[in-house]
Short mmCIF file of C-alpha atoms (C1' of nucleotides) in Angstrom, two decimals:
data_model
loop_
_atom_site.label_atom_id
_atom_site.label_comp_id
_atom_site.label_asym_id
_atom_site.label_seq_id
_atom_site.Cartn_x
_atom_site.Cartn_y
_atom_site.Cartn_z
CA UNK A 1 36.27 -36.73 -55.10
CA UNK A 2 38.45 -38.48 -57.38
CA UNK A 3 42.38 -37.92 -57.52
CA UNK A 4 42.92 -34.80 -58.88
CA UNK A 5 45.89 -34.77 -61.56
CA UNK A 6 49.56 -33.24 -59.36
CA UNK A 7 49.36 -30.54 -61.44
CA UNK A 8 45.39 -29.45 -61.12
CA UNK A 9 46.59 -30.12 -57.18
CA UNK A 10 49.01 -27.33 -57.23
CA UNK A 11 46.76 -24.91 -59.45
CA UNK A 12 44.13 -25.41 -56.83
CA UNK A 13 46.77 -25.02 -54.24
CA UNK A 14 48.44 -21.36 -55.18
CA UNK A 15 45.16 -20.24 -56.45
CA UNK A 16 43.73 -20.31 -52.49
CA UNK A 17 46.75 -19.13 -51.00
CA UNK A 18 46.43 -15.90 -53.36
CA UNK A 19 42.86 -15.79 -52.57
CA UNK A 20 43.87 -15.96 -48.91
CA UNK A 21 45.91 -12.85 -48.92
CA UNK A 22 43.53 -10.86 -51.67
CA UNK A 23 40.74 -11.48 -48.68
CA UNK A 24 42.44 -9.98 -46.30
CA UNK A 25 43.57 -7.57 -48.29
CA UNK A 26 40.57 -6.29 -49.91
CA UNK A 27 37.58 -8.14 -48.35
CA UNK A 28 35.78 -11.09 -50.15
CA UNK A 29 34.74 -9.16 -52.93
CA UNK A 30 38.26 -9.27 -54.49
CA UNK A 31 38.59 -9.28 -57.93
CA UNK A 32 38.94 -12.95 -59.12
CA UNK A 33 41.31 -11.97 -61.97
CA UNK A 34 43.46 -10.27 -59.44
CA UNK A 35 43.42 -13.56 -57.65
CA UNK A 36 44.79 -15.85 -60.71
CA UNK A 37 47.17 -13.24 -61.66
CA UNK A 38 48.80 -13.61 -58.46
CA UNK A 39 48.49 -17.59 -58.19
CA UNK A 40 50.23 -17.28 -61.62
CA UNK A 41 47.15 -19.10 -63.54
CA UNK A 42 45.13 -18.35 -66.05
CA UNK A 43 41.35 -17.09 -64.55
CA UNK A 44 39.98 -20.12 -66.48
CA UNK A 45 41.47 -22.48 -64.09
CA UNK A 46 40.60 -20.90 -61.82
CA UNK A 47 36.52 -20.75 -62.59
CA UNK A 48 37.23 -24.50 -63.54
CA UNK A 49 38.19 -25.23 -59.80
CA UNK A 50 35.88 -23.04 -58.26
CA UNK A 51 32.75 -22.65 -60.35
CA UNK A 52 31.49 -19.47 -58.00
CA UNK A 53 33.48 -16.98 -55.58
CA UNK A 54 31.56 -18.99 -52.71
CA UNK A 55 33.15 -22.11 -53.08
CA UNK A 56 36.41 -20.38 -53.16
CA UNK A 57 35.58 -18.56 -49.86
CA UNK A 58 34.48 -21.32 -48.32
CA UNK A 59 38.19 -23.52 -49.56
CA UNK A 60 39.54 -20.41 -48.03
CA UNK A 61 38.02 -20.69 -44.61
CA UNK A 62 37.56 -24.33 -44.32
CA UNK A 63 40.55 -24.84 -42.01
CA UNK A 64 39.89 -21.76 -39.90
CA UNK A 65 36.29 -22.24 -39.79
CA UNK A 66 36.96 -26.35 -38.94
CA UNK A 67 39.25 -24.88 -36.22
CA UNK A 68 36.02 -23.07 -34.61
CA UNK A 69 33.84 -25.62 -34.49
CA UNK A 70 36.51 -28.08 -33.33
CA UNK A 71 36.79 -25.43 -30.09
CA UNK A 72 32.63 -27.23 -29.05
CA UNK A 73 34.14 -29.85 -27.75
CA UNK A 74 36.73 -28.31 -26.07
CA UNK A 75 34.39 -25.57 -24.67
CA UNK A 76 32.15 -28.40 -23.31
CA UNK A 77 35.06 -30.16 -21.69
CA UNK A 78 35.86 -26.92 -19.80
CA UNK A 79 32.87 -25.36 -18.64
CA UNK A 80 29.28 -25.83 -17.51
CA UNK A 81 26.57 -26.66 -19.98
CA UNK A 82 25.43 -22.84 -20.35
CA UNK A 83 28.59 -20.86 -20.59
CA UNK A 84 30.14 -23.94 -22.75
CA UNK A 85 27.35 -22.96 -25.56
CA UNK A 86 27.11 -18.90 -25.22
CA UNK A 87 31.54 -18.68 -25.38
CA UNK A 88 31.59 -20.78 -28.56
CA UNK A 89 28.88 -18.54 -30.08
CA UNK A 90 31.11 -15.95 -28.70
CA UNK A 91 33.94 -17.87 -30.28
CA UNK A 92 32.23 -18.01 -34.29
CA UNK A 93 31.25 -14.54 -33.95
CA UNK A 94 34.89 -13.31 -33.20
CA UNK A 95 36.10 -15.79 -36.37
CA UNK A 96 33.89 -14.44 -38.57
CA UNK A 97 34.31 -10.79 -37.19
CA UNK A 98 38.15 -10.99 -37.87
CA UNK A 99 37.56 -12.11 -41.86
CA UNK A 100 34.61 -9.33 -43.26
CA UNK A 101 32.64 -11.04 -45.79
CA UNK A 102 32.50 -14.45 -44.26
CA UNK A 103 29.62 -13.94 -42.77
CA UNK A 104 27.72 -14.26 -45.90
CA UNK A 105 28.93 -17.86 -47.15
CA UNK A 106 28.14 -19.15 -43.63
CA UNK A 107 24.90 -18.61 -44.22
CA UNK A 108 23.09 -21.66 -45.41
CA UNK A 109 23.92 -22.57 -49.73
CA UNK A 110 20.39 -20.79 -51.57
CA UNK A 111 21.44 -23.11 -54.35
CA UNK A 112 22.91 -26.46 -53.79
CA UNK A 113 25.38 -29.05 -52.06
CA UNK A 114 28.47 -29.49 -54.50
CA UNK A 115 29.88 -32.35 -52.42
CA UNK A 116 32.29 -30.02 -50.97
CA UNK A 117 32.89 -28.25 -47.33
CA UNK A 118 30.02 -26.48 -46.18
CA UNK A 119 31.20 -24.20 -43.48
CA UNK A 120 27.29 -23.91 -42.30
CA UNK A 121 27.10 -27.40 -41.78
CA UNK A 122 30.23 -27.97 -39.87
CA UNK A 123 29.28 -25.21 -37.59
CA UNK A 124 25.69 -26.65 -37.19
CA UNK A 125 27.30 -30.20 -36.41
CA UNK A 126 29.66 -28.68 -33.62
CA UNK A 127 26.75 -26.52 -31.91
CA UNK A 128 24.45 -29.35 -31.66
CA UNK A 129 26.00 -31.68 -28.63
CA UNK A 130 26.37 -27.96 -26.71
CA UNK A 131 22.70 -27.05 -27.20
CA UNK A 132 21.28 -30.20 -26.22
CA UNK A 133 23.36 -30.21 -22.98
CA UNK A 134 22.86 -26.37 -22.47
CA UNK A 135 19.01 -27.46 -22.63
CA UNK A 136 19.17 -30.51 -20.48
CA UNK A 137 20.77 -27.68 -17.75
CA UNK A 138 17.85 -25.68 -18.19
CA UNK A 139 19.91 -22.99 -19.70
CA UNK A 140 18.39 -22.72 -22.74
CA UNK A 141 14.88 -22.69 -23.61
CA UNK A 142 13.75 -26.18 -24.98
CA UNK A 143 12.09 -25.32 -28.17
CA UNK A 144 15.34 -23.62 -29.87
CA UNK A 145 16.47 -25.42 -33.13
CA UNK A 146 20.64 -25.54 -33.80
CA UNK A 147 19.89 -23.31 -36.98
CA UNK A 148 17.77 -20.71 -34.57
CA UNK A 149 20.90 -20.24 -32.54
CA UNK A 150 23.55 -20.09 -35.71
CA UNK A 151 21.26 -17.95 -37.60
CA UNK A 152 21.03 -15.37 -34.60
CA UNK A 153 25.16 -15.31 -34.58
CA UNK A 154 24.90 -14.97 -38.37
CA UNK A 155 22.70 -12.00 -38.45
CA UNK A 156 24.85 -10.35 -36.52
CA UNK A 157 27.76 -10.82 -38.26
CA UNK A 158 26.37 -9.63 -41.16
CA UNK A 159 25.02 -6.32 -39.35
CA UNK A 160 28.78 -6.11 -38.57
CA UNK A 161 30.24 -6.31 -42.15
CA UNK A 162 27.36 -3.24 -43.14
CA UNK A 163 27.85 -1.39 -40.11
CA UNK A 164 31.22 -0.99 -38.27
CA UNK A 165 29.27 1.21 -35.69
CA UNK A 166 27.71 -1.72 -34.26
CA UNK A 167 28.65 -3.29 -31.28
CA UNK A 168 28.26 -7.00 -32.50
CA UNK A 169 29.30 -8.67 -28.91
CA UNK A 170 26.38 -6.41 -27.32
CA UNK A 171 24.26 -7.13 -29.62
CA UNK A 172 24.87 -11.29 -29.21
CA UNK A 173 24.46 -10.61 -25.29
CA UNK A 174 21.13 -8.68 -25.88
CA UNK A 175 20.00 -12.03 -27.95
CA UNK A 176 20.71 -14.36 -25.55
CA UNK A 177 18.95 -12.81 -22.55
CA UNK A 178 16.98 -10.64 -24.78
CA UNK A 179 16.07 -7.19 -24.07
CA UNK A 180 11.62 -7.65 -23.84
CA UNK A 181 9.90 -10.01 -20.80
CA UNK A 182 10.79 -13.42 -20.77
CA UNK A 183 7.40 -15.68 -21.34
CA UNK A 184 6.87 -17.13 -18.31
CA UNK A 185 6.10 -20.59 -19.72
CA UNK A 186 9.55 -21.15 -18.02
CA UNK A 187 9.79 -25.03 -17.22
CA UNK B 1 17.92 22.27 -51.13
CA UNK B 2 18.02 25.08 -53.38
CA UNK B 3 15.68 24.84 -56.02
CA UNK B 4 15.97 22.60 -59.01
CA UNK B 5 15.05 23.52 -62.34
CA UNK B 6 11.53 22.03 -63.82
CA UNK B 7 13.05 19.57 -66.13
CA UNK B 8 15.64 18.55 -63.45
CA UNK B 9 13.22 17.84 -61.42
CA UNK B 10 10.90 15.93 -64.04
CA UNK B 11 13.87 13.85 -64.80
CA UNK B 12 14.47 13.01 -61.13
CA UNK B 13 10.67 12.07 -60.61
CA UNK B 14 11.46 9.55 -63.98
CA UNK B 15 14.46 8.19 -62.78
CA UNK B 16 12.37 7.23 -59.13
CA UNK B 17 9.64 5.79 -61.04
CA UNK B 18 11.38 3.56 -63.46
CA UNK B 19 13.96 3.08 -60.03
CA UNK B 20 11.04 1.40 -58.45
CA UNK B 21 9.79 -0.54 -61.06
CA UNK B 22 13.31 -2.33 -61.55
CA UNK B 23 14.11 -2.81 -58.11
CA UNK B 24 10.34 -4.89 -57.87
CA UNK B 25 11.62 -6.80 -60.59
CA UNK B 26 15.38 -7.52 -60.31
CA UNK B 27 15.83 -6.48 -56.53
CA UNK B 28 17.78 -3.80 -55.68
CA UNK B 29 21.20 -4.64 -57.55
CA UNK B 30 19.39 -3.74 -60.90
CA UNK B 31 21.73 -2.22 -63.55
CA UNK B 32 21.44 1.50 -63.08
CA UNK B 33 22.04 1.57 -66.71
CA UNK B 34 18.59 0.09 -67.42
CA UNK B 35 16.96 2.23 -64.69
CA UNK B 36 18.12 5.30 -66.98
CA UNK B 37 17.01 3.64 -70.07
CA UNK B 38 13.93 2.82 -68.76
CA UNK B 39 13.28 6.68 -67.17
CA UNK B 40 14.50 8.26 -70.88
CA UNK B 41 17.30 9.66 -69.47
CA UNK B 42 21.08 9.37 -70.00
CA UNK B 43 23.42 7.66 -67.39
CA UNK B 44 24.96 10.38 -66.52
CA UNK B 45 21.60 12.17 -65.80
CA UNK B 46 21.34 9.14 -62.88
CA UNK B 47 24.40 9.43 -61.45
CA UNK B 48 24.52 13.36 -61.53
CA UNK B 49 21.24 13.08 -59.27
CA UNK B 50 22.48 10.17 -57.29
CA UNK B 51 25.98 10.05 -56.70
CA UNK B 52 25.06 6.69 -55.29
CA UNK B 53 23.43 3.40 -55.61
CA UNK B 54 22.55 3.82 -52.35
CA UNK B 55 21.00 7.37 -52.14
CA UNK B 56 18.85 5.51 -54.96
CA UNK B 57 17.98 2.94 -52.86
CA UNK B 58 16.91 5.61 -50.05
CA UNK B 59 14.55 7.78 -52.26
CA UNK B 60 12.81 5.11 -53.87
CA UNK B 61 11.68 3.83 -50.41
CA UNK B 62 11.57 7.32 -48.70
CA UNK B 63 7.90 6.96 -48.69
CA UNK B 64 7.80 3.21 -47.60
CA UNK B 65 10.16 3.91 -45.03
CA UNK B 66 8.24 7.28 -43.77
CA UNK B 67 4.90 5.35 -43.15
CA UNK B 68 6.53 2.64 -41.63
CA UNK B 69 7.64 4.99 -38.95
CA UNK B 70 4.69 7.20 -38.99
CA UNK B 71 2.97 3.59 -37.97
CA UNK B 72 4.79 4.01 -34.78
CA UNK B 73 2.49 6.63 -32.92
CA UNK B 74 -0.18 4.90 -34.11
CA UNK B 75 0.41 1.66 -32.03
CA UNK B 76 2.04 4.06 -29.36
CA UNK B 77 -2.12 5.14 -28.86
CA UNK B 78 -3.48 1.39 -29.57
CA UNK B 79 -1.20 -0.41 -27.65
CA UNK B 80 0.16 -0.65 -23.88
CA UNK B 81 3.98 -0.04 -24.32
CA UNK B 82 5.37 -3.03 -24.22
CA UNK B 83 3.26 -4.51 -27.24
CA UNK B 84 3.17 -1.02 -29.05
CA UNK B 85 6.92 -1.38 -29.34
CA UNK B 86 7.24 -5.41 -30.22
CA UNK B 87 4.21 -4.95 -32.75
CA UNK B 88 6.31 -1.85 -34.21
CA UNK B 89 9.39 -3.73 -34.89
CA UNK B 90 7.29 -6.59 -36.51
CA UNK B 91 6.06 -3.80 -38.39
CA UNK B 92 9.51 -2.99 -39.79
CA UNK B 93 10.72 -6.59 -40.00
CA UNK B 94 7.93 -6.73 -42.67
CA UNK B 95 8.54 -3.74 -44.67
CA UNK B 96 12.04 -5.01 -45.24
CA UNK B 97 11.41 -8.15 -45.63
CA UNK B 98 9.06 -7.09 -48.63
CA UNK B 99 11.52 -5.12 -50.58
CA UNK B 100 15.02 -7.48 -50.73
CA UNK B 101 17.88 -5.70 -50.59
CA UNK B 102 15.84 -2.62 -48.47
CA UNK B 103 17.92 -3.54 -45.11
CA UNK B 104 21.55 -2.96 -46.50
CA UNK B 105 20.35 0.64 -46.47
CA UNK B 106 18.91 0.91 -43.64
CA UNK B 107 21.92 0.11 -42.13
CA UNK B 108 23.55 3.31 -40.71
CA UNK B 109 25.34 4.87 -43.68
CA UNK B 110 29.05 4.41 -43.55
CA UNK B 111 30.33 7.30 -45.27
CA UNK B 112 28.23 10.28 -44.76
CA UNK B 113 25.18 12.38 -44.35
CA UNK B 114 24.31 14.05 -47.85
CA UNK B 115 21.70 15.91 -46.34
CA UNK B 116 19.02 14.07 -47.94
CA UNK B 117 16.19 11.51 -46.63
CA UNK B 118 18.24 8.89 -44.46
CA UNK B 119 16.12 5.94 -43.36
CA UNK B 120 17.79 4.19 -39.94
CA UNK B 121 18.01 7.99 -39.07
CA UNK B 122 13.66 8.24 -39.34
CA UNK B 123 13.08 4.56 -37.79
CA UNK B 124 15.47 5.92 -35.23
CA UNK B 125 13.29 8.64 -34.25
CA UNK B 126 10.32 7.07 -34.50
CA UNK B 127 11.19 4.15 -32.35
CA UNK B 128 12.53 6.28 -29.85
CA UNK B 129 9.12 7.37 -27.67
CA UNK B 130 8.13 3.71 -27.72
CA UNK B 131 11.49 2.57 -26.43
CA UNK B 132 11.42 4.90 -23.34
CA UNK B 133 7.05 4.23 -22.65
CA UNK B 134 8.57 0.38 -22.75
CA UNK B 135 10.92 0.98 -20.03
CA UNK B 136 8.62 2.90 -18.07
CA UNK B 137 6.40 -0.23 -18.09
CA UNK B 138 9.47 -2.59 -17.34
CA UNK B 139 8.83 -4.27 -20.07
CA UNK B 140 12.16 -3.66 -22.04
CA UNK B 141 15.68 -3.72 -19.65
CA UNK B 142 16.94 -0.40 -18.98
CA UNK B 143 20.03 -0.73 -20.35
CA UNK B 144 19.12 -0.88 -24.07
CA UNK B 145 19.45 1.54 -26.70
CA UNK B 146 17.92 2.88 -29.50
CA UNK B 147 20.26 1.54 -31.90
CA UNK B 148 20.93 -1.58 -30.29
CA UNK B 149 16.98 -2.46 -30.85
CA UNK B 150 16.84 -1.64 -34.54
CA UNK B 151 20.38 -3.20 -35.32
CA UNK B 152 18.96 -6.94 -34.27
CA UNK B 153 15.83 -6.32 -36.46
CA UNK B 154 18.43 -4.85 -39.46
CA UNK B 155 20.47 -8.09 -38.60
CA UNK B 156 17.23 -10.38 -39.10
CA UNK B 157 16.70 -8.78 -42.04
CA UNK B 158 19.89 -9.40 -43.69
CA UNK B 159 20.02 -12.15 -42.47
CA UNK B 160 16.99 -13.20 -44.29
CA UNK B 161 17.72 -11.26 -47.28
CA UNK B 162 20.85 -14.22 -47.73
CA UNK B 163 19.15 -17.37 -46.77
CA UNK B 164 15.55 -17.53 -47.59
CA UNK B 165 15.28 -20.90 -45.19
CA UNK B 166 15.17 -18.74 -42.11
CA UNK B 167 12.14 -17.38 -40.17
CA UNK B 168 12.95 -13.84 -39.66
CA UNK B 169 9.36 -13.45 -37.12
CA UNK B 170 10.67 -16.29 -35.25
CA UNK B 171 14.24 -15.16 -34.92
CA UNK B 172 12.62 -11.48 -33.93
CA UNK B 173 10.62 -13.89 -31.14
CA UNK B 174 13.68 -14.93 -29.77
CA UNK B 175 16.25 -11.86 -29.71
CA UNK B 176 13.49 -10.19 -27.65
CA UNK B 177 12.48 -12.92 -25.05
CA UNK B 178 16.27 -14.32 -25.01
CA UNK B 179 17.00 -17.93 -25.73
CA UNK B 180 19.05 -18.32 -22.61
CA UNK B 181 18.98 -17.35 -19.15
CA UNK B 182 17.62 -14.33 -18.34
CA UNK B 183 20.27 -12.03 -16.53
CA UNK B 184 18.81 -11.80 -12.48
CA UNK B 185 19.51 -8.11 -12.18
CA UNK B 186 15.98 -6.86 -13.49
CA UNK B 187 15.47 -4.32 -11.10
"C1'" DC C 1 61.78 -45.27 -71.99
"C1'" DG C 2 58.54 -43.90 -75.74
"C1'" DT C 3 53.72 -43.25 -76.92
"C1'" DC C 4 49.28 -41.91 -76.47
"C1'" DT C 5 45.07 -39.98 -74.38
"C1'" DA C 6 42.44 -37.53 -71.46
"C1'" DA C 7 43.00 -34.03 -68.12
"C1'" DA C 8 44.43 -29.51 -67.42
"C1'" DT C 9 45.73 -25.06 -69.01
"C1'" DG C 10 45.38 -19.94 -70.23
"C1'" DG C 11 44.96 -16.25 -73.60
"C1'" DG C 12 41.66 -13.68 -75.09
"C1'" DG C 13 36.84 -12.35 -76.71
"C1'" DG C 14 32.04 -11.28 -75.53
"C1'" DG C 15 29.06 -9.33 -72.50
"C1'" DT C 16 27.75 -6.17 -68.75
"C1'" DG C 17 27.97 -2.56 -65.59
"C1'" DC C 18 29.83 1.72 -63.51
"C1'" DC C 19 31.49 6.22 -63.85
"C1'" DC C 20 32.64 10.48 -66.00
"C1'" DC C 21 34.08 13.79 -69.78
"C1'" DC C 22 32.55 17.31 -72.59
"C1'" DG C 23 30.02 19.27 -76.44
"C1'" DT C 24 25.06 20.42 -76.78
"C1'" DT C 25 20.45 21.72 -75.33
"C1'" DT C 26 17.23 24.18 -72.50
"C1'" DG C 27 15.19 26.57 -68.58
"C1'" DT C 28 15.05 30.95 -66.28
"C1'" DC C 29 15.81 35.60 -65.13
"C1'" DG C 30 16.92 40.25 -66.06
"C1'" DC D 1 14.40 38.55 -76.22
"C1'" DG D 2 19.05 37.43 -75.14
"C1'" DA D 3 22.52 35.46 -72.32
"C1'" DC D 4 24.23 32.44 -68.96
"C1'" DA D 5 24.21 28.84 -65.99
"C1'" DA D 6 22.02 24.54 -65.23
"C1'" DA D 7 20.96 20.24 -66.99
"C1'" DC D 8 21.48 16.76 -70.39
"C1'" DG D 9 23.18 12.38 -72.74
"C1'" DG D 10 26.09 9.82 -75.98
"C1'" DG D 11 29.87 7.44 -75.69
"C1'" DG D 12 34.68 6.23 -74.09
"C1'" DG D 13 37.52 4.13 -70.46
"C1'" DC D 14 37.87 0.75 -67.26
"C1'" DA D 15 37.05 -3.37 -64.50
"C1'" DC D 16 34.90 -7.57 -63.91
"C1'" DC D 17 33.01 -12.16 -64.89
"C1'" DC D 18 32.60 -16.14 -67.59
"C1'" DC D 19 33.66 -19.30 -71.18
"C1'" DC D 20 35.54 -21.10 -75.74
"C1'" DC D 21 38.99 -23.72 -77.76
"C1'" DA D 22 43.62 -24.47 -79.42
"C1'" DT D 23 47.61 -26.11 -76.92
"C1'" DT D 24 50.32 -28.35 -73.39
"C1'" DT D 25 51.33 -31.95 -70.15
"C1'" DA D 26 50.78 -35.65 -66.65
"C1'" DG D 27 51.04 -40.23 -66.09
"C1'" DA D 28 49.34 -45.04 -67.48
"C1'" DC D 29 50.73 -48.80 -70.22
"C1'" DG D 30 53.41 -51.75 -73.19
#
DNA sequence: CGTCTAAATGGGGGGTGCCCCCGTTTGTCG
DNA sequence: CGACAAACGGGGGCACCCCCCATTTAGACG
């Protein structure tokens, strides 16, 4: 990224601490008017620094959802291979439980890479040293990918941002151990 | 219900059709506005027989939905239990995953019962004798419920409605056999 | 410190969709 | 056949998104 001009820097600035509080306020599906009327621009600059309401959700969350995965490698310090990997799943399910809406822009980009944080991909980084160690301790079955096991946390997130009946903690239990036989193809 | 007058219902029947026809097209966020256009009718003819985009969304894929969980007794008589239930919920992985959008509605309804057709409410049913045969056979633990089953395959499917990458069969695989270790206190 | 240029800005218009009001039409039943 | 309630639909109000383009301003350079 090139330097931005002190002044775009500010804009930029103001416009994602307003977003910040019209997220938790209203969910992700604020109005993005609302947003630059409060951050005191004009919604142009606004759609010039973020050219969808993803990338602003994801400038939102990048510091909270870097905080997450930087919790892997403190996870792995702390505890056994297996219970290292299932409490950090544990761990992004509860961060993306506490902002509704997040869910979705965790979920891989359908349409490109703009350069910028990708809150998937951070996530995907930090989960892949626990999974290979959680396999190596026979914890995990050997032919799960990374994006298996973050998909399976992101499904249920978004099952919990449709249905606040759900029990989404259950629910990642139930995944891990599942709830049908286990194949016996066991090592 | 109490009756509805014959051009009501004509309209209604319209309204389904053209309903249908736009939600093949554009997925289920089509404008309701063209839906009307499309059926001959006014907008306010729409909304005054759904209040909702939702209870749209429902009768449009009443029928879908209904054979779907007819399908159930029908591998109930084919199939041992354990199979009769996994095949079933393959069975309703599909049908969402052939209409986008389907699984947000199929998602417990947040506000209220209207009375009308309610979807989760007839997979519930249905899904319910070939829970309880799977148990008898030990093939599903004891300690899962109804809802619990159908909210990981309403998960996949949202899932999958977001990020086309993902392998919704697969993921189905996995929430059933467990990725990790399975739990020691099977009876 | 003045000048100049490209970067940055924001007001506002165009387009779309949702929802509902209310005057008008049309079934239905006595 | 007449009357009344049910159903209709055009269109207005509102909110949102997105972008155009005239205007302002940062900051590099002499």
């Amino acid at each position: 990224m090139k330097t931005l001009r002190a002044d775009a820097l500010r804009s930029r600035e103001r416009i994602v601490r307003a977003a910040e509080a019209a997220f938790r306020r209203h969910g992700v599906d604020a109005s993005l008017e609302a947003i630059a009327k409060d951050a005191g621009v004009g919604s142009a600059t606004l759609h010039r620094h973020f050219r969808s309401r993803r990338e602003l959700v994801e400038a939102v969350f990048q510091d909270s959802t870097g905080a997450v995965a930087a919790e892997a490698s403190r996870l792995a310090a702390e505890h056994p291979p297996g219970p290292a990997l299932f409490h950090w799943l544990q761990a992004v399910l509860d961060h993306t439980l506490a902002n509704r809406g997040l869910a979705t822009t965790l979920v891989p980009a359908a349409d490109e890479h703009h350069g910028g944080f990708c809150g998937h991909d951070a996530l995907e980084a930090a989960v892949a040293p626990l999974l290979v160690a959680a396999k190596g301790a026979g914890q995990v079955r050997a032919d799960v990918t990374v994006g298996e096991v973050l998909s399976l946390v992101n499904a249920i997130s978004l099952l919990a941002d449709h249905d606040p009946g759900a029990d989404p903690e259950r629910l990642l239990g139930l995944a891990i151990t599942g709830f049908g036989p286990r194949q016996c193809e066991q090592h």
